[in-house]
Amino acid sequence: MWLAPEEVLVANALWVTERANPFFVLQRRRGHGQGGGLTGLLVGTLDVVLDSSARVAPYRILHQTQDSQIYWTVASGSSRREITKHWEWLENNLLQTLSIFDNEEDITTFVKGKIHGIIAEENKNLQPQGDEDPGKFKEAELKMRKQFGMPEGEKLVNYYSCSYWKGHMPRQGWLYLTVNHLCFYSFLLGKEVSLVVQWVDVTRLEKNATLLFPESIRVDTREQELFFSMFLNIGETFKLMEQLANLAMRQLLDSEGFLEDKALPTPPRPHRNISALKRDLDARAKNESYRAAFRLPGDERLDGHTSCTLWIPLSKLHVPGQMFLSSNYICFSSKEEDTCRLIIPLREVTIVEKADSCSVLPSPLSISTKSKMTFLFANLKDRDFLVQRISDFLQKMPSKHPGGSGSGRKASIEDQAPEASPAPQEELGQPASPTSRPHGVPTASQGLLKLFPGNMPMEDLGAKGAKEKMKEEWWHIHFFEYGRGVCMYRTAKTRALVLKGIPESLRGELWLLFSGAWNEMVTHPGYYAELVEKSTGKYSLATEEIERDLHRSMPEHPAFQNELGIAALRRVLTAYAFRNPTIGYCQAMNIVTSVLLLYGSEEEAFWLLVALCERMLPDYYNNRVVGALVDQGIFEELTREFLPQLSEKMQALGVIASISLSWFLTLFLSVMPFESAVVIVDCFFYEGIKVVLQVALAILDANMEQLLGCSDEGEAMTVLGRYLDNVVNKQSISPPIPHLHALLTSGDDPPAEVDIFDLLKVSYEKFSSLRAYDIEQMRFKQRLKVIQSLEDTAKRSVVRAIPGDIGFSIEELEDLYVVFKAKHLTSQYWGSGRPGAARRDPSLPYLEQYRIDASQFQELFARLAPWACGTHTPMLAGRMFRLLDRNKDSLITFKEFVTGMSGMYHGDLTDKLKVLYKLHLPPALSSEDAESALEATHYFTEDSSSEASPLASDLDLFLPWEAQEALQQGEREGAGNENIQEKREEKGNSPPDCRHYLQMWAKEKEVQKETIKDLPKMNQEQFIELCKTLYNMFSEDPKEQDLYHAIATVASLLLRIGEVGKRFLGQPGRKPRDTARGDDEPPVPDPPQEPTRELQPAATDDPQAKAGGDTQLGNVPQESQVVGEEGGGEGQCSPSQRLSDDETKDDMSMSSYSSVLVNFFEEKVDIGLKIKEQRKVERQFSTSSDYEQSGVSG
């Protein structure tokens, strides 16, 4: 056992050194083992007579350094095996690491810290797993939240003692794995290291062993590479990290699926010693492995498994393996791959009984099914408990399950009688004739090949017919020996028969069984018919794409040259798009589905498509074909491993990326003659993607010499196309179907024909070392790479879609996108109640996929905005959000976010002030904000409130009148344009029409460019709010006092100017409508008005210049000019005080203050620094601090 390091002054007294290295010594106590002499006898006697609490372990390990006389105990053992295990761990994990240190004190401190960490982890794992937690795990979770600033919603999954390599120096500390983050903390030798990595940022995760990093885990992000080593159980840690990274990739790929996954780990007692989340993740991993191994439905949950043996009658053998039990199935898998697999649906079970035990057959269990088959299991460890669990599950089963056992399909195939088909089809009552049913009702009650055979009778086919009959006979013998239907023993002989080719008459049945589609079909009777009924007549983007591709699906086959086949294909694809809108429809699904319809009814083809898209080829047919890209990456990796000479050439030509998608998405059906490709589909349904990869490697291997001689991609594609087009099936009884790639063979020297069975044989002989487990491991590795690559592509697409006049550089836009996306993702795992959490649709354009709500925008605004407003910041952020949220869905996109940021950072002085001005007008300014400024207006109006009230009411009507007039004018112009257009259409002059449209388009473009005159007017309350904002903005500026004086002077002067305008506006004979027209007339500047025109910079360099009351930005100079010319003005509204001649002298002082305001708004602010700070706060990348702690003791 590991011991807390304690100092030992005399290391060799009573101990014998057996092993030693520069840093550790393994010793045996004298008197134990052989030899020892008199001293050994005395020591041994002393140890025996002492009581047990004082006895000393016979073996120990000490830590030492070369120049020190002090030793430290680090481990002890009661047996040589125990102490040797500890010694080997130290040699494998610490020896090379310690040799890096230069200081011996650092070595001792590191060793002590490492041993303490190991002891803490062992104690954590050894603590009782009762209902209540002794507190260790809860304490670790609280420490994690405090250390890394995580919110309450961030759940700790587990924590481990390990070392993080910073440069060439290891830092011993604790690794915390949470649902969304990887965190590490170390405090050693006065230095602190703190790391935080989001799982969604991980681009590479692998376990490796190198000379420098012995048995370490590598974690890569876009910014850096991290290495962690010296784990007590590195396998468990890496497996958990894989699961968490997979969850994160699911979050990026499909937010809806992620939210469903996220809801799974809901611990009933969240503070248990061993994390309930970890138990749930482990259970999820076992469930996924169980379902994948036996092709079970997605909702099946593993209840437990136990080792046992299964009696195989024909072989007369007890095969050792594992029995798996779930709520609907009993499954068995042999230890040796392909020896035997068995699936027994509980709906088929009739009798479960315990047989008598004997020495040859201990603890036997007999299970009988409806198909008269009996399965005998033995060597069960807890047979009674297992029988009880099976009985419990059987009691929950429906008394009479619809769909039957599978004998219906068997009878249908053998007798070719539609009336013997399974219950789901009997309920539909589907005749073979397409004319006896309405268009929307399923009509293909059996495979289209039976309705459109196209081949001669078997007797007239000669050798091919005899071969086909022989295959059928082989399979019937196999059914007799190993059973038929879903409960069939699946042995090595089964695979051998599949490789020889499945006969046409049995292909549909065996595809259903091997894929697991049969289980789902019989447990969901009528489901397909309901989907067809619901989806009929519904229009969507998927149905439009389906209609476009219907006639491109095997057009050379007679089954799809008439409405029966086309209608069946339409119904199956539309029903699946209706079932799974996340996938909807993807190109290549039509080709695969058309082949499925040839060998099965519509319902069978539908369930085969479900098995294909949702289990056997996961994520293949989504809008980004992620699954196919993942397997393409695996194919490239396998090419480097098996065909290293060809790998570099293929990469240089870029061929693999071109060929693999079409090969994998259609299972070779689109690139190979149909009768040959369907043999690969046979093997695929039995063994999965492994077969497709093997065949792809065999094709490259067969064409290696020609490919090495190719000079470009087109030549290589031609070589492969010619080869694939000449892969033939000489045993096929169907007439050859013209292939689309036949044009590629039109050369003087056509390539030799290749038999598909020979190609399969070669693929198994050369590349049979592939294992399903290895492929899944490679899939995880490639999935990280593919999804992160797609995210990078999405980021570049979004940045390119941002208009060029936005002002930010490409790098700044990319950084802003990362911060914006991170804020959206936090809503998914920390705020699922937020509107943005459940509204990500991957099918939307990239610009609209990520959106944030008001509270998230407020957080970003506070960190990134150049205008610091103190306590006023949340209010200003809320106004900016309402201004940007044009569609009023309480969410903003990245483009809207960047537009708002650009308005504050870029543009000239006027552009920035226009942004501030708009923030204090509806819709940005809410009614609650305006009410808070009402009290302030009384300070300006108390002397003449009786006069101002009626004028204010008149001015309130001013803006609606102006808006109404503009609307009426726009309607008149629109009507005029329509009349002009009608006349031009009557004349038929097309060139003038084009010019007219161009002029209208140019006019629309001009209207989009907003000028100061286009801004609405501001009333008195809104002006007061604007002043409050400015005072808050200046509160932390170095020139705070100058800015206060400047804004006070400018604001008071503008209020007075506005009041003068109000007085003149109130004179008899002036109407608001006339005033509105006067505003549209350009003012004529006059030389005597020059001092007054100095108001213009103030009006444009500060929002107050837009005037009090209803003063409009840009109208202030006009109003002041009118005051000078006419003795009265067209100012809008403000406090009722007239501007005297002496007070005009304030204009000169205002011009001096205006420069302070101009400098404030024109000062450049670096958004890059703010983004870096925000990314640290949001834990966007691994942040590490490494600094000396001064004055820290211990």
mmCIF file of N, CA, C and O in Angstrom, residues 682-715:
data_model
loop_
_atom_site.group_PDB
_atom_site.id
_atom_site.type_symbol
_atom_site.label_atom_id
_atom_site.label_comp_id
_atom_site.label_asym_id
_atom_site.label_seq_id
_atom_site.Cartn_x
_atom_site.Cartn_y
_atom_site.Cartn_z
ATOM 1 N N ASP A 682 -25.198 -7.190 -49.030
ATOM 2 C CA ASP A 682 -25.433 -8.396 -48.214
ATOM 3 C C ASP A 682 -24.456 -8.456 -47.043
ATOM 4 O O ASP A 682 -24.860 -8.643 -45.886
ATOM 5 N N CYS A 683 -23.177 -8.314 -47.354
ATOM 6 C CA CYS A 683 -22.148 -8.406 -46.313
ATOM 7 C C CYS A 683 -22.236 -7.231 -45.343
ATOM 8 O O CYS A 683 -21.981 -7.388 -44.140
ATOM 9 N N PHE A 684 -22.610 -6.070 -45.868
ATOM 10 C CA PHE A 684 -22.703 -4.900 -44.999
ATOM 11 C C PHE A 684 -23.777 -5.095 -43.934
ATOM 12 O O PHE A 684 -23.564 -4.788 -42.753
ATOM 13 N N PHE A 685 -24.935 -5.618 -44.306
ATOM 14 C CA PHE A 685 -25.990 -5.809 -43.313
ATOM 15 C C PHE A 685 -25.579 -6.844 -42.262
ATOM 16 O O PHE A 685 -26.080 -6.799 -41.139
ATOM 17 N N TYR A 686 -24.663 -7.736 -42.593
ATOM 18 C CA TYR A 686 -24.233 -8.740 -41.609
ATOM 19 C C TYR A 686 -23.093 -8.211 -40.733
ATOM 20 O O TYR A 686 -23.076 -8.426 -39.528
ATOM 21 N N GLU A 687 -22.116 -7.514 -41.337
ATOM 22 C CA GLU A 687 -20.923 -7.140 -40.586
ATOM 23 C C GLU A 687 -20.708 -5.638 -40.432
ATOM 24 O O GLU A 687 -19.754 -5.223 -39.772
ATOM 25 N N GLY A 688 -21.536 -4.818 -41.060
ATOM 26 C CA GLY A 688 -21.413 -3.384 -40.852
ATOM 27 C C GLY A 688 -20.385 -2.723 -41.758
ATOM 28 O O GLY A 688 -19.951 -3.270 -42.769
ATOM 29 N N ILE A 689 -19.951 -1.529 -41.353
ATOM 30 C CA ILE A 689 -19.078 -0.693 -42.169
ATOM 31 C C ILE A 689 -17.717 -1.332 -42.408
ATOM 32 O O ILE A 689 -17.008 -0.962 -43.355
ATOM 33 N N LYS A 690 -17.348 -2.291 -41.589
ATOM 34 C CA LYS A 690 -16.057 -2.975 -41.762
ATOM 35 C C LYS A 690 -15.899 -3.509 -43.180
ATOM 36 O O LYS A 690 -14.825 -3.398 -43.792
ATOM 37 N N VAL A 691 -16.969 -4.078 -43.734
ATOM 38 C CA VAL A 691 -16.904 -4.672 -45.075
ATOM 39 C C VAL A 691 -16.650 -3.594 -46.122
ATOM 40 O O VAL A 691 -15.842 -3.780 -47.042
ATOM 41 N N VAL A 692 -17.313 -2.465 -45.995
ATOM 42 C CA VAL A 692 -17.156 -1.390 -46.974
ATOM 43 C C VAL A 692 -15.711 -0.892 -46.975
ATOM 44 O O VAL A 692 -15.111 -0.660 -48.036
ATOM 45 N N LEU A 693 -15.130 -0.738 -45.790
ATOM 46 C CA LEU A 693 -13.735 -0.297 -45.699
ATOM 47 C C LEU A 693 -12.782 -1.328 -46.298
ATOM 48 O O LEU A 693 -11.830 -0.982 -46.996
ATOM 49 N N GLN A 694 -13.056 -2.607 -46.022
ATOM 50 C CA GLN A 694 -12.191 -3.663 -46.565
ATOM 51 C C GLN A 694 -12.235 -3.680 -48.094
ATOM 52 O O GLN A 694 -11.188 -3.780 -48.753
ATOM 53 N N VAL A 695 -13.429 -3.581 -48.648
ATOM 54 C CA VAL A 695 -13.561 -3.614 -50.104
ATOM 55 C C VAL A 695 -12.894 -2.386 -50.719
ATOM 56 O O VAL A 695 -12.216 -2.482 -51.765
ATOM 57 N N ALA A 696 -13.045 -1.221 -50.089
ATOM 58 C CA ALA A 696 -12.414 -0.009 -50.607
ATOM 59 C C ALA A 696 -10.895 -0.150 -50.629
ATOM 60 O O ALA A 696 -10.229 0.242 -51.599
ATOM 61 N N LEU A 697 -10.334 -0.730 -49.567
ATOM 62 C CA LEU A 697 -8.884 -0.957 -49.534
ATOM 63 C C LEU A 697 -8.462 -1.952 -50.614
ATOM 64 O O LEU A 697 -7.419 -1.781 -51.260
ATOM 65 N N ALA A 698 -9.265 -2.999 -50.804
ATOM 66 C CA ALA A 698 -8.933 -3.998 -51.824
ATOM 67 C C ALA A 698 -8.962 -3.386 -53.223
ATOM 68 O O ALA A 698 -8.142 -3.742 -54.091
ATOM 69 N N ILE A 699 -9.873 -2.456 -53.484
ATOM 70 C CA ILE A 699 -9.948 -1.793 -54.795
ATOM 71 C C ILE A 699 -8.689 -0.961 -55.034
ATOM 72 O O ILE A 699 -8.098 -0.990 -56.125
ATOM 73 N N LEU A 700 -8.268 -0.210 -54.035
ATOM 74 C CA LEU A 700 -7.039 0.577 -54.184
ATOM 75 C C LEU A 700 -5.829 -0.336 -54.373
ATOM 76 O O LEU A 700 -4.942 -0.049 -55.193
ATOM 77 N N ASP A 701 -5.804 -1.420 -53.623
ATOM 78 C CA ASP A 701 -4.675 -2.345 -53.722
ATOM 79 C C ASP A 701 -4.603 -2.965 -55.119
ATOM 80 O O ASP A 701 -3.510 -3.128 -55.688
ATOM 81 N N ALA A 702 -5.755 -3.304 -55.686
ATOM 82 C CA ALA A 702 -5.780 -3.918 -57.012
ATOM 83 C C ALA A 702 -5.333 -2.950 -58.105
ATOM 84 O O ALA A 702 -4.855 -3.378 -59.159
ATOM 85 N N ASN A 703 -5.471 -1.662 -57.876
ATOM 86 C CA ASN A 703 -5.113 -0.661 -58.885
ATOM 87 C C ASN A 703 -3.883 0.150 -58.496
ATOM 88 O O ASN A 703 -3.679 1.255 -59.009
ATOM 89 N N MET A 704 -3.062 -0.389 -57.610
ATOM 90 C CA MET A 704 -1.953 0.386 -57.062
ATOM 91 C C MET A 704 -0.993 0.853 -58.157
ATOM 92 O O MET A 704 -0.613 2.031 -58.212
ATOM 93 N N GLU A 705 -0.575 -0.047 -59.027
ATOM 94 C CA GLU A 705 0.422 0.319 -60.040
ATOM 95 C C GLU A 705 -0.087 1.433 -60.949
ATOM 96 O O GLU A 705 0.626 2.399 -61.244
ATOM 97 N N GLN A 706 -1.324 1.318 -61.386
ATOM 98 C CA GLN A 706 -1.877 2.338 -62.276
ATOM 99 C C GLN A 706 -2.045 3.675 -61.543
ATOM 100 O O GLN A 706 -1.791 4.731 -62.102
ATOM 101 N N LEU A 707 -2.471 3.612 -60.287
ATOM 102 C CA LEU A 707 -2.673 4.848 -59.523
ATOM 103 C C LEU A 707 -1.350 5.560 -59.257
ATOM 104 O O LEU A 707 -1.286 6.794 -59.276
ATOM 105 N N LEU A 708 -0.298 4.794 -59.007
ATOM 106 C CA LEU A 708 1.008 5.414 -58.772
ATOM 107 C C LEU A 708 1.518 6.132 -60.016
ATOM 108 O O LEU A 708 2.316 7.067 -59.922
ATOM 109 N N GLY A 709 1.047 5.707 -61.180
ATOM 110 C CA GLY A 709 1.481 6.341 -62.410
ATOM 111 C C GLY A 709 0.607 7.493 -62.856
ATOM 112 O O GLY A 709 0.892 8.124 -63.879
ATOM 113 N N CYS A 710 -0.458 7.802 -62.112
ATOM 114 C CA CYS A 710 -1.369 8.882 -62.499
ATOM 115 C C CYS A 710 -0.740 10.238 -62.190
ATOM 116 O O CYS A 710 -0.019 10.402 -61.202
ATOM 117 N N SER A 711 -1.055 11.212 -63.030
ATOM 118 C CA SER A 711 -0.484 12.547 -62.853
ATOM 119 C C SER A 711 -1.472 13.551 -62.287
ATOM 120 O O SER A 711 -1.071 14.607 -61.810
ATOM 121 N N ASP A 712 -2.767 13.256 -62.351
ATOM 122 C CA ASP A 712 -3.739 14.185 -61.784
ATOM 123 C C ASP A 712 -4.946 13.413 -61.279
ATOM 124 O O ASP A 712 -5.070 12.200 -61.471
ATOM 125 N N GLU A 713 -5.849 14.128 -60.647
ATOM 126 C CA GLU A 713 -7.018 13.502 -60.030
ATOM 127 C C GLU A 713 -7.938 12.881 -61.072
ATOM 128 O O GLU A 713 -8.464 11.786 -60.882
ATOM 129 N N GLY A 714 -8.124 13.567 -62.197
ATOM 130 C CA GLY A 714 -9.020 13.050 -63.224
ATOM 131 C C GLY A 714 -8.577 11.705 -63.763
ATOM 132 O O GLY A 714 -9.389 10.797 -63.981
ATOM 133 N N GLU A 715 -7.273 11.559 -63.963
ATOM 134 C CA GLU A 715 -6.753 10.284 -64.456
ATOM 135 C C GLU A 715 -6.985 9.170 -63.445
ATOM 136 O O GLU A 715 -7.376 8.052 -63.807
#
